[in-house]
Amino acid sequence: MTETPTRAPHGRPPSFWYGLPHGYVRIDLDPPLTGVVELVRQALALPDGERDRAEEVLRFYAATVGALKAQHVQSCALGLHPNDGGGLTSSVLTVSALPTSGAHAKLVIASLAGKADDSPDVGLRPLRLPCGLGFIAEERRRTLAPGRSNEGGGSPRSGWVWQGTVAVTGPGGQDIVMIQLVTEAVDQADDYRDVLLGIAHTLRYTDPSQPAPGTAAQDSPAPGSAAHQVQSDFG
């Protein structure tokens, strides 16, 4: 895994770090203006057919980034991994920090975890992580698929996805950090659950490049740990 800092808003230092598994690439949620201007310039210089497609991709990117930032997402990564059919399976990883409006995060987490019996369609159970108390929830649901609607059809395409979410108390006890993994490979839910748990176990609120006094920095996860299992599966 690669240790990944989140980008805090307004240029503040990141408040938490986590391990990004092999096969995942981060999306820049705060691209520099010069880079955006250059992309637009390149798109406008393309031939008519290619320009229309490029503009559609740029609009989709802009809308996606706007939607993610509106949901307090601080980090997003796309994953591509080989599947048994010789193709690639995709997934989307997002990490968010949600304020609890003055409430104590542990109490909010406990309240949500206590509602597991009220949500029979959502598998939800408590989770104790090195960084704090939390829970994991997972569900299979139908959602709109990206891209155009089916040719000749009047409604957008849809498909089934597996969605796993880990929520844990954030630094200072006032925020909730949420790690969410979504994939269309619903038949590989067990594998992606392990990936999600592996990432969650690497979440920390201290800079990994600044080890605590008297402790040695670890270059790799401990053998047998969830993080080590993720590295083995995707490395």
PDB file of C-alpha atoms in Angstrom:
ATOM      1  CA  MET A   1       0.000   0.000   0.000  1.00  0.00           C
ATOM      2  CA  THR A   2       0.984   3.613  -0.542  1.00  0.00           C
ATOM      3  CA  GLU A   3       0.352   6.042   2.324  1.00  0.00           C
ATOM      4  CA  THR A   4      -1.974   8.755   1.012  1.00  0.00           C
ATOM      5  CA  PRO A   5      -2.667  12.065   2.773  1.00  0.00           C
ATOM      6  CA  THR A   6      -6.033  13.720   2.288  1.00  0.00           C
ATOM      7  CA  ARG A   7      -6.162  17.255   0.970  1.00  0.00           C
ATOM      8  CA  ALA A   8      -7.764  19.407   3.643  1.00  0.00           C
ATOM      9  CA  PRO A   9      -9.841  22.406   2.536  1.00  0.00           C
ATOM     10  CA  HIS A  10      -8.441  25.934   2.371  1.00  0.00           C
ATOM     11  CA  GLY A  11      -4.864  24.729   2.237  1.00  0.00           C
ATOM     12  CA  ARG A  12      -4.808  23.365   5.801  1.00  0.00           C
ATOM     13  CA  PRO A  13      -2.521  20.400   6.507  1.00  0.00           C
ATOM     14  CA  PRO A  14      -4.135  16.971   6.026  1.00  0.00           C
ATOM     15  CA  SER A  15      -5.803  15.592   9.136  1.00  0.00           C
ATOM     16  CA  PHE A  16      -5.626  11.881   8.300  1.00  0.00           C
ATOM     17  CA  TRP A  17      -3.763   9.394   6.135  1.00  0.00           C
ATOM     18  CA  TYR A  18      -4.622   5.968   4.739  1.00  0.00           C
ATOM     19  CA  GLY A  19      -3.086   3.265   2.592  1.00  0.00           C
ATOM     20  CA  LEU A  20      -4.023   3.251  -1.096  1.00  0.00           C
ATOM     21  CA  PRO A  21      -3.892  -0.310  -2.538  1.00  0.00           C
ATOM     22  CA  HIS A  22      -2.135  -1.154  -5.772  1.00  0.00           C
ATOM     23  CA  GLY A  23      -4.336  -0.653  -8.827  1.00  0.00           C
ATOM     24  CA  TYR A  24      -5.930   2.581  -7.541  1.00  0.00           C
ATOM     25  CA  VAL A  25      -5.218   6.026  -8.983  1.00  0.00           C
ATOM     26  CA  ARG A  26      -6.292   9.220  -7.259  1.00  0.00           C
ATOM     27  CA  ILE A  27      -8.488  11.798  -9.006  1.00  0.00           C
ATOM     28  CA  ASP A  28      -7.498  15.413  -8.496  1.00  0.00           C
ATOM     29  CA  LEU A  29     -10.499  17.057  -6.823  1.00  0.00           C
ATOM     30  CA  ASP A  30      -8.848  20.459  -6.793  1.00  0.00           C
ATOM     31  CA  PRO A  31      -7.067  20.808 -10.161  1.00  0.00           C
ATOM     32  CA  PRO A  32      -5.034  23.973 -10.746  1.00  0.00           C
ATOM     33  CA  LEU A  33      -6.684  26.588 -12.948  1.00  0.00           C
ATOM     34  CA  THR A  34      -3.830  26.496 -15.434  1.00  0.00           C
ATOM     35  CA  GLY A  35      -4.351  22.760 -15.947  1.00  0.00           C
ATOM     36  CA  VAL A  36      -8.084  23.186 -16.517  1.00  0.00           C
ATOM     37  CA  VAL A  37      -7.479  25.988 -19.031  1.00  0.00           C
ATOM     38  CA  GLU A  38      -4.984  23.798 -20.886  1.00  0.00           C
ATOM     39  CA  LEU A  39      -7.453  20.899 -21.061  1.00  0.00           C
ATOM     40  CA  VAL A  40     -10.146  23.196 -22.464  1.00  0.00           C
ATOM     41  CA  ARG A  41      -7.692  24.590 -25.004  1.00  0.00           C
ATOM     42  CA  GLN A  42      -6.754  21.088 -26.156  1.00  0.00           C
ATOM     43  CA  ALA A  43     -10.432  20.066 -26.381  1.00  0.00           C
ATOM     44  CA  LEU A  44     -11.309  23.103 -28.523  1.00  0.00           C
ATOM     45  CA  ALA A  45      -8.443  22.288 -30.884  1.00  0.00           C
ATOM     46  CA  LEU A  46      -9.777  18.802 -31.692  1.00  0.00           C
ATOM     47  CA  PRO A  47     -11.774  17.954 -34.862  1.00  0.00           C
ATOM     48  CA  ASP A  48     -15.546  18.344 -34.586  1.00  0.00           C
ATOM     49  CA  GLY A  49     -16.443  14.755 -33.657  1.00  0.00           C
ATOM     50  CA  GLU A  50     -13.599  14.326 -31.196  1.00  0.00           C
ATOM     51  CA  ARG A  51     -14.186  17.786 -29.746  1.00  0.00           C
ATOM     52  CA  ASP A  52     -17.802  16.961 -28.885  1.00  0.00           C
ATOM     53  CA  ARG A  53     -16.719  13.801 -27.083  1.00  0.00           C
ATOM     54  CA  ALA A  54     -13.916  15.607 -25.223  1.00  0.00           C
ATOM     55  CA  GLU A  55     -16.307  18.347 -24.105  1.00  0.00           C
ATOM     56  CA  GLU A  56     -18.732  15.709 -22.834  1.00  0.00           C
ATOM     57  CA  VAL A  57     -15.941  14.093 -20.787  1.00  0.00           C
ATOM     58  CA  LEU A  58     -14.868  17.470 -19.371  1.00  0.00           C
ATOM     59  CA  ARG A  59     -18.431  18.308 -18.369  1.00  0.00           C
ATOM     60  CA  PHE A  60     -18.808  14.903 -16.711  1.00  0.00           C
ATOM     61  CA  TYR A  61     -15.526  15.410 -14.826  1.00  0.00           C
ATOM     62  CA  ALA A  62     -16.560  18.879 -13.664  1.00  0.00           C
ATOM     63  CA  ALA A  63     -19.983  17.653 -12.520  1.00  0.00           C
ATOM     64  CA  THR A  64     -18.444  14.664 -10.721  1.00  0.00           C
ATOM     65  CA  VAL A  65     -15.890  16.801  -8.891  1.00  0.00           C
ATOM     66  CA  GLY A  66     -18.597  19.277  -7.883  1.00  0.00           C
ATOM     67  CA  ALA A  67     -20.845  16.506  -6.566  1.00  0.00           C
ATOM     68  CA  LEU A  68     -18.018  14.888  -4.602  1.00  0.00           C
ATOM     69  CA  LYS A  69     -16.937  18.147  -2.989  1.00  0.00           C
ATOM     70  CA  ALA A  70     -20.558  18.905  -2.058  1.00  0.00           C
ATOM     71  CA  GLN A  71     -20.574  15.596  -0.149  1.00  0.00           C
ATOM     72  CA  HIS A  72     -17.412  16.559   1.806  1.00  0.00           C
ATOM     73  CA  VAL A  73     -15.299  14.072  -0.164  1.00  0.00           C
ATOM     74  CA  GLN A  74     -11.639  14.854   0.404  1.00  0.00           C
ATOM     75  CA  SER A  75     -10.138  12.045  -1.649  1.00  0.00           C
ATOM     76  CA  CYS A  76     -11.288   9.875  -4.552  1.00  0.00           C
ATOM     77  CA  ALA A  77      -9.525   7.071  -6.398  1.00  0.00           C
ATOM     78  CA  LEU A  78     -10.421   4.776  -9.301  1.00  0.00           C
ATOM     79  CA  GLY A  79      -9.438   1.127  -9.207  1.00  0.00           C
ATOM     80  CA  LEU A  80      -8.883  -1.245 -12.128  1.00  0.00           C
ATOM     81  CA  HIS A  81      -8.034  -4.897 -11.538  1.00  0.00           C
ATOM     82  CA  PRO A  82      -7.947  -7.982 -13.816  1.00  0.00           C
ATOM     83  CA  ASN A  83     -10.903 -10.333 -13.596  1.00  0.00           C
ATOM     84  CA  ASP A  84     -11.408 -14.006 -14.443  1.00  0.00           C
ATOM     85  CA  GLY A  85     -12.895 -13.104 -17.834  1.00  0.00           C
ATOM     86  CA  GLY A  86      -9.694 -11.521 -19.063  1.00  0.00           C
ATOM     87  CA  GLY A  87     -11.053  -7.993 -18.679  1.00  0.00           C
ATOM     88  CA  LEU A  88     -10.865  -5.337 -16.006  1.00  0.00           C
ATOM     89  CA  THR A  89     -13.119  -4.725 -13.020  1.00  0.00           C
ATOM     90  CA  SER A  90     -13.565  -1.141 -11.869  1.00  0.00           C
ATOM     91  CA  SER A  91     -14.276   0.352  -8.463  1.00  0.00           C
ATOM     92  CA  VAL A  92     -14.463   3.804  -6.909  1.00  0.00           C
ATOM     93  CA  LEU A  93     -12.972   4.662  -3.521  1.00  0.00           C
ATOM     94  CA  THR A  94     -13.931   7.853  -1.688  1.00  0.00           C
ATOM     95  CA  VAL A  95     -12.866   9.197   1.700  1.00  0.00           C
ATOM     96  CA  SER A  96     -14.935  11.900   3.409  1.00  0.00           C
ATOM     97  CA  ALA A  97     -14.851  13.843   6.659  1.00  0.00           C
ATOM     98  CA  LEU A  98     -18.323  14.720   7.930  1.00  0.00           C
ATOM     99  CA  PRO A  99     -18.877  17.220  10.772  1.00  0.00           C
ATOM    100  CA  THR A 100     -21.266  16.119  13.520  1.00  0.00           C
ATOM    101  CA  SER A 101     -22.605  19.636  14.238  1.00  0.00           C
ATOM    102  CA  GLY A 102     -21.259  19.737  17.777  1.00  0.00           C
ATOM    103  CA  ALA A 103     -22.280  16.193  18.719  1.00  0.00           C
ATOM    104  CA  HIS A 104     -19.661  13.745  19.885  1.00  0.00           C
ATOM    105  CA  ALA A 105     -18.679  11.461  17.004  1.00  0.00           C
ATOM    106  CA  LYS A 106     -18.565   8.345  19.213  1.00  0.00           C
ATOM    107  CA  LEU A 107     -22.192   8.871  20.240  1.00  0.00           C
ATOM    108  CA  VAL A 108     -23.251   9.319  16.599  1.00  0.00           C
ATOM    109  CA  ILE A 109     -21.361   6.177  15.563  1.00  0.00           C
ATOM    110  CA  ALA A 110     -22.911   4.178  18.407  1.00  0.00           C
ATOM    111  CA  SER A 111     -26.383   5.432  17.496  1.00  0.00           C
ATOM    112  CA  LEU A 112     -25.986   4.466  13.841  1.00  0.00           C
ATOM    113  CA  ALA A 113     -24.525   1.057  14.674  1.00  0.00           C
ATOM    114  CA  GLY A 114     -27.450   0.450  17.031  1.00  0.00           C
ATOM    115  CA  LYS A 115     -29.881   0.780  14.124  1.00  0.00           C
ATOM    116  CA  ALA A 116     -28.593  -2.342  12.381  1.00  0.00           C
ATOM    117  CA  ASP A 117     -31.780  -4.276  13.169  1.00  0.00           C
ATOM    118  CA  ASP A 118     -33.859  -1.487  11.615  1.00  0.00           C
ATOM    119  CA  SER A 119     -32.118  -1.885   8.233  1.00  0.00           C
ATOM    120  CA  PRO A 120     -32.552  -5.531   7.161  1.00  0.00           C
ATOM    121  CA  ASP A 121     -31.411  -4.742   3.598  1.00  0.00           C
ATOM    122  CA  VAL A 122     -28.107  -3.293   4.804  1.00  0.00           C
ATOM    123  CA  GLY A 123     -25.480  -5.476   6.454  1.00  0.00           C
ATOM    124  CA  LEU A 124     -24.196  -3.308   9.313  1.00  0.00           C
ATOM    125  CA  ARG A 125     -21.974  -4.300  12.216  1.00  0.00           C
ATOM    126  CA  PRO A 126     -19.715  -2.561  14.750  1.00  0.00           C
ATOM    127  CA  LEU A 127     -16.042  -2.276  13.923  1.00  0.00           C
ATOM    128  CA  ARG A 128     -13.066  -1.506  16.153  1.00  0.00           C
ATOM    129  CA  LEU A 129     -10.135  -0.041  14.237  1.00  0.00           C
ATOM    130  CA  PRO A 130      -6.684   1.059  15.395  1.00  0.00           C
ATOM    131  CA  CYS A 131      -7.817   4.685  14.940  1.00  0.00           C
ATOM    132  CA  GLY A 132     -11.132   4.397  16.800  1.00  0.00           C
ATOM    133  CA  LEU A 133     -14.639   2.980  17.086  1.00  0.00           C
ATOM    134  CA  GLY A 134     -16.743   2.618  13.955  1.00  0.00           C
ATOM    135  CA  PHE A 135     -18.937   0.341  11.884  1.00  0.00           C
ATOM    136  CA  ILE A 136     -19.054  -1.245   8.452  1.00  0.00           C
ATOM    137  CA  ALA A 137     -22.199  -1.263   6.313  1.00  0.00           C
ATOM    138  CA  GLU A 138     -22.664  -2.952   2.959  1.00  0.00           C
ATOM    139  CA  GLU A 139     -25.490  -3.338   0.496  1.00  0.00           C
ATOM    140  CA  ARG A 140     -26.264  -4.276  -3.069  1.00  0.00           C
ATOM    141  CA  ARG A 141     -28.382  -1.734  -4.855  1.00  0.00           C
ATOM    142  CA  ARG A 142     -29.474  -0.726  -8.306  1.00  0.00           C
ATOM    143  CA  THR A 143     -28.133   2.562  -9.623  1.00  0.00           C
ATOM    144  CA  LEU A 144     -27.788   4.519 -12.841  1.00  0.00           C
ATOM    145  CA  ALA A 145     -24.877   3.419 -14.990  1.00  0.00           C
ATOM    146  CA  PRO A 146     -22.527   6.045 -16.446  1.00  0.00           C
ATOM    147  CA  GLY A 147     -22.757   6.762 -20.156  1.00  0.00           C
ATOM    148  CA  ARG A 148     -25.579   7.174 -22.616  1.00  0.00           C
ATOM    149  CA  SER A 149     -28.956   5.472 -22.413  1.00  0.00           C
ATOM    150  CA  ASN A 150     -29.580   2.271 -24.336  1.00  0.00           C
ATOM    151  CA  GLU A 151     -29.915   2.868 -28.044  1.00  0.00           C
ATOM    152  CA  GLY A 152     -33.569   3.267 -28.888  1.00  0.00           C
ATOM    153  CA  GLY A 153     -34.571   3.379 -25.223  1.00  0.00           C
ATOM    154  CA  GLY A 154     -36.029   6.340 -23.458  1.00  0.00           C
ATOM    155  CA  SER A 155     -34.580   5.703 -19.987  1.00  0.00           C
ATOM    156  CA  PRO A 156     -30.993   5.776 -18.683  1.00  0.00           C
ATOM    157  CA  ARG A 157     -29.085   2.538 -18.258  1.00  0.00           C
ATOM    158  CA  SER A 158     -28.946   1.026 -14.792  1.00  0.00           C
ATOM    159  CA  GLY A 159     -27.080  -1.788 -13.103  1.00  0.00           C
ATOM    160  CA  TRP A 160     -26.337  -3.455  -9.781  1.00  0.00           C
ATOM    161  CA  VAL A 161     -23.424  -2.369  -7.612  1.00  0.00           C
ATOM    162  CA  TRP A 162     -21.949  -3.449  -4.304  1.00  0.00           C
ATOM    163  CA  GLN A 163     -21.383  -0.580  -1.875  1.00  0.00           C
ATOM    164  CA  GLY A 164     -19.333  -0.887   1.286  1.00  0.00           C
ATOM    165  CA  THR A 165     -18.941   1.911   3.820  1.00  0.00           C
ATOM    166  CA  VAL A 166     -16.760   2.198   6.898  1.00  0.00           C
ATOM    167  CA  ALA A 167     -17.480   5.054   9.318  1.00  0.00           C
ATOM    168  CA  VAL A 168     -15.118   5.829  12.181  1.00  0.00           C
ATOM    169  CA  THR A 169     -14.597   8.637  14.669  1.00  0.00           C
ATOM    170  CA  GLY A 170     -12.287  11.266  13.244  1.00  0.00           C
ATOM    171  CA  PRO A 171      -9.439  13.214  14.834  1.00  0.00           C
ATOM    172  CA  GLY A 172     -10.569  15.258  17.823  1.00  0.00           C
ATOM    173  CA  GLY A 173     -13.799  13.278  18.224  1.00  0.00           C
ATOM    174  CA  GLN A 174     -15.950  15.867  16.418  1.00  0.00           C
ATOM    175  CA  ASP A 175     -15.864  14.503  12.855  1.00  0.00           C
ATOM    176  CA  ILE A 176     -16.774  11.171  11.287  1.00  0.00           C
ATOM    177  CA  VAL A 177     -14.419   9.800   8.647  1.00  0.00           C
ATOM    178  CA  MET A 178     -16.186   7.695   6.026  1.00  0.00           C
ATOM    179  CA  ILE A 179     -14.444   5.338   3.612  1.00  0.00           C
ATOM    180  CA  GLN A 180     -16.674   4.051   0.824  1.00  0.00           C
ATOM    181  CA  LEU A 181     -15.947   1.524  -1.904  1.00  0.00           C
ATOM    182  CA  VAL A 182     -18.350   0.897  -4.805  1.00  0.00           C
ATOM    183  CA  THR A 183     -17.957  -1.664  -7.584  1.00  0.00           C
ATOM    184  CA  GLU A 184     -20.063  -3.227 -10.296  1.00  0.00           C
ATOM    185  CA  ALA A 185     -18.506  -6.619  -9.506  1.00  0.00           C
ATOM    186  CA  VAL A 186     -21.220  -7.692  -7.052  1.00  0.00           C
ATOM    187  CA  ASP A 187     -20.050 -11.311  -7.306  1.00  0.00           C
ATOM    188  CA  GLN A 188     -16.672 -10.246  -5.874  1.00  0.00           C
ATOM    189  CA  ALA A 189     -18.168  -8.525  -2.826  1.00  0.00           C
ATOM    190  CA  ASP A 190     -16.111 -10.657  -0.416  1.00  0.00           C
ATOM    191  CA  ASP A 191     -12.867  -9.547  -2.082  1.00  0.00           C
ATOM    192  CA  TYR A 192     -13.817  -5.873  -2.095  1.00  0.00           C
ATOM    193  CA  ARG A 193     -14.980  -6.064   1.517  1.00  0.00           C
ATOM    194  CA  ASP A 194     -11.465  -7.253   2.388  1.00  0.00           C
ATOM    195  CA  VAL A 195     -10.022  -4.335   0.406  1.00  0.00           C
ATOM    196  CA  LEU A 196     -12.257  -1.868   2.258  1.00  0.00           C
ATOM    197  CA  LEU A 197     -11.365  -3.314   5.661  1.00  0.00           C
ATOM    198  CA  GLY A 198      -7.682  -3.314   4.742  1.00  0.00           C
ATOM    199  CA  ILE A 199      -7.828   0.373   3.868  1.00  0.00           C
ATOM    200  CA  ALA A 200      -9.768   1.155   7.052  1.00  0.00           C
ATOM    201  CA  HIS A 201      -7.132  -0.553   9.183  1.00  0.00           C
ATOM    202  CA  THR A 202      -4.443   1.726   7.729  1.00  0.00           C
ATOM    203  CA  LEU A 203      -6.353   4.931   8.594  1.00  0.00           C
ATOM    204  CA  ARG A 204      -4.335   7.102  10.976  1.00  0.00           C
ATOM    205  CA  TYR A 205      -4.417  10.613  12.350  1.00  0.00           C
ATOM    206  CA  THR A 206      -0.669  11.109  12.684  1.00  0.00           C
ATOM    207  CA  ASP A 207       1.726  11.796   9.826  1.00  0.00           C
ATOM    208  CA  PRO A 208       3.345   8.444   8.881  1.00  0.00           C
ATOM    209  CA  SER A 209       6.496  10.307   7.803  1.00  0.00           C
ATOM    210  CA  GLN A 210       6.862  11.532  11.405  1.00  0.00           C
ATOM    211  CA  PRO A 211       7.102   8.373  13.570  1.00  0.00           C
ATOM    212  CA  ALA A 212       6.491   8.759  17.262  1.00  0.00           C
ATOM    213  CA  PRO A 213       9.609   9.029  19.418  1.00  0.00           C
ATOM    214  CA  GLY A 214      11.022   5.648  20.350  1.00  0.00           C
ATOM    215  CA  THR A 215       9.161   3.802  17.590  1.00  0.00           C
ATOM    216  CA  ALA A 216      10.496   2.543  14.292  1.00  0.00           C
ATOM    217  CA  ALA A 217       8.694   3.303  11.053  1.00  0.00           C
ATOM    218  CA  GLN A 218       7.324   0.228   9.297  1.00  0.00           C
ATOM    219  CA  ASP A 219       7.918  -0.088   5.590  1.00  0.00           C
ATOM    220  CA  SER A 220       5.194  -2.700   5.155  1.00  0.00           C
ATOM    221  CA  PRO A 221       2.060  -3.894   6.979  1.00  0.00           C
ATOM    222  CA  ALA A 222       2.447  -6.548   9.643  1.00  0.00           C
ATOM    223  CA  PRO A 223       2.140 -10.122   8.279  1.00  0.00           C
ATOM    224  CA  GLY A 224      -1.360 -11.505   8.753  1.00  0.00           C
ATOM    225  CA  SER A 225      -2.976  -8.103   9.158  1.00  0.00           C
ATOM    226  CA  ALA A 226      -5.889  -6.930   6.995  1.00  0.00           C
ATOM    227  CA  ALA A 227      -3.642  -4.347   5.321  1.00  0.00           C
ATOM    228  CA  HIS A 228      -1.081  -7.057   4.515  1.00  0.00           C
ATOM    229  CA  GLN A 229      -3.820  -9.231   2.985  1.00  0.00           C
ATOM    230  CA  VAL A 230      -4.902  -6.377   0.708  1.00  0.00           C
ATOM    231  CA  GLN A 231      -1.305  -5.833  -0.391  1.00  0.00           C
ATOM    232  CA  SER A 232      -0.977  -9.546  -1.143  1.00  0.00           C
ATOM    233  CA  ASP A 233      -4.188  -9.674  -3.171  1.00  0.00           C
ATOM    234  CA  PHE A 234      -3.556  -6.543  -5.224  1.00  0.00           C
ATOM    235  CA  GLY A 235       0.229  -6.330  -5.252  1.00  0.00           C
TER     236      GLY A 235
END
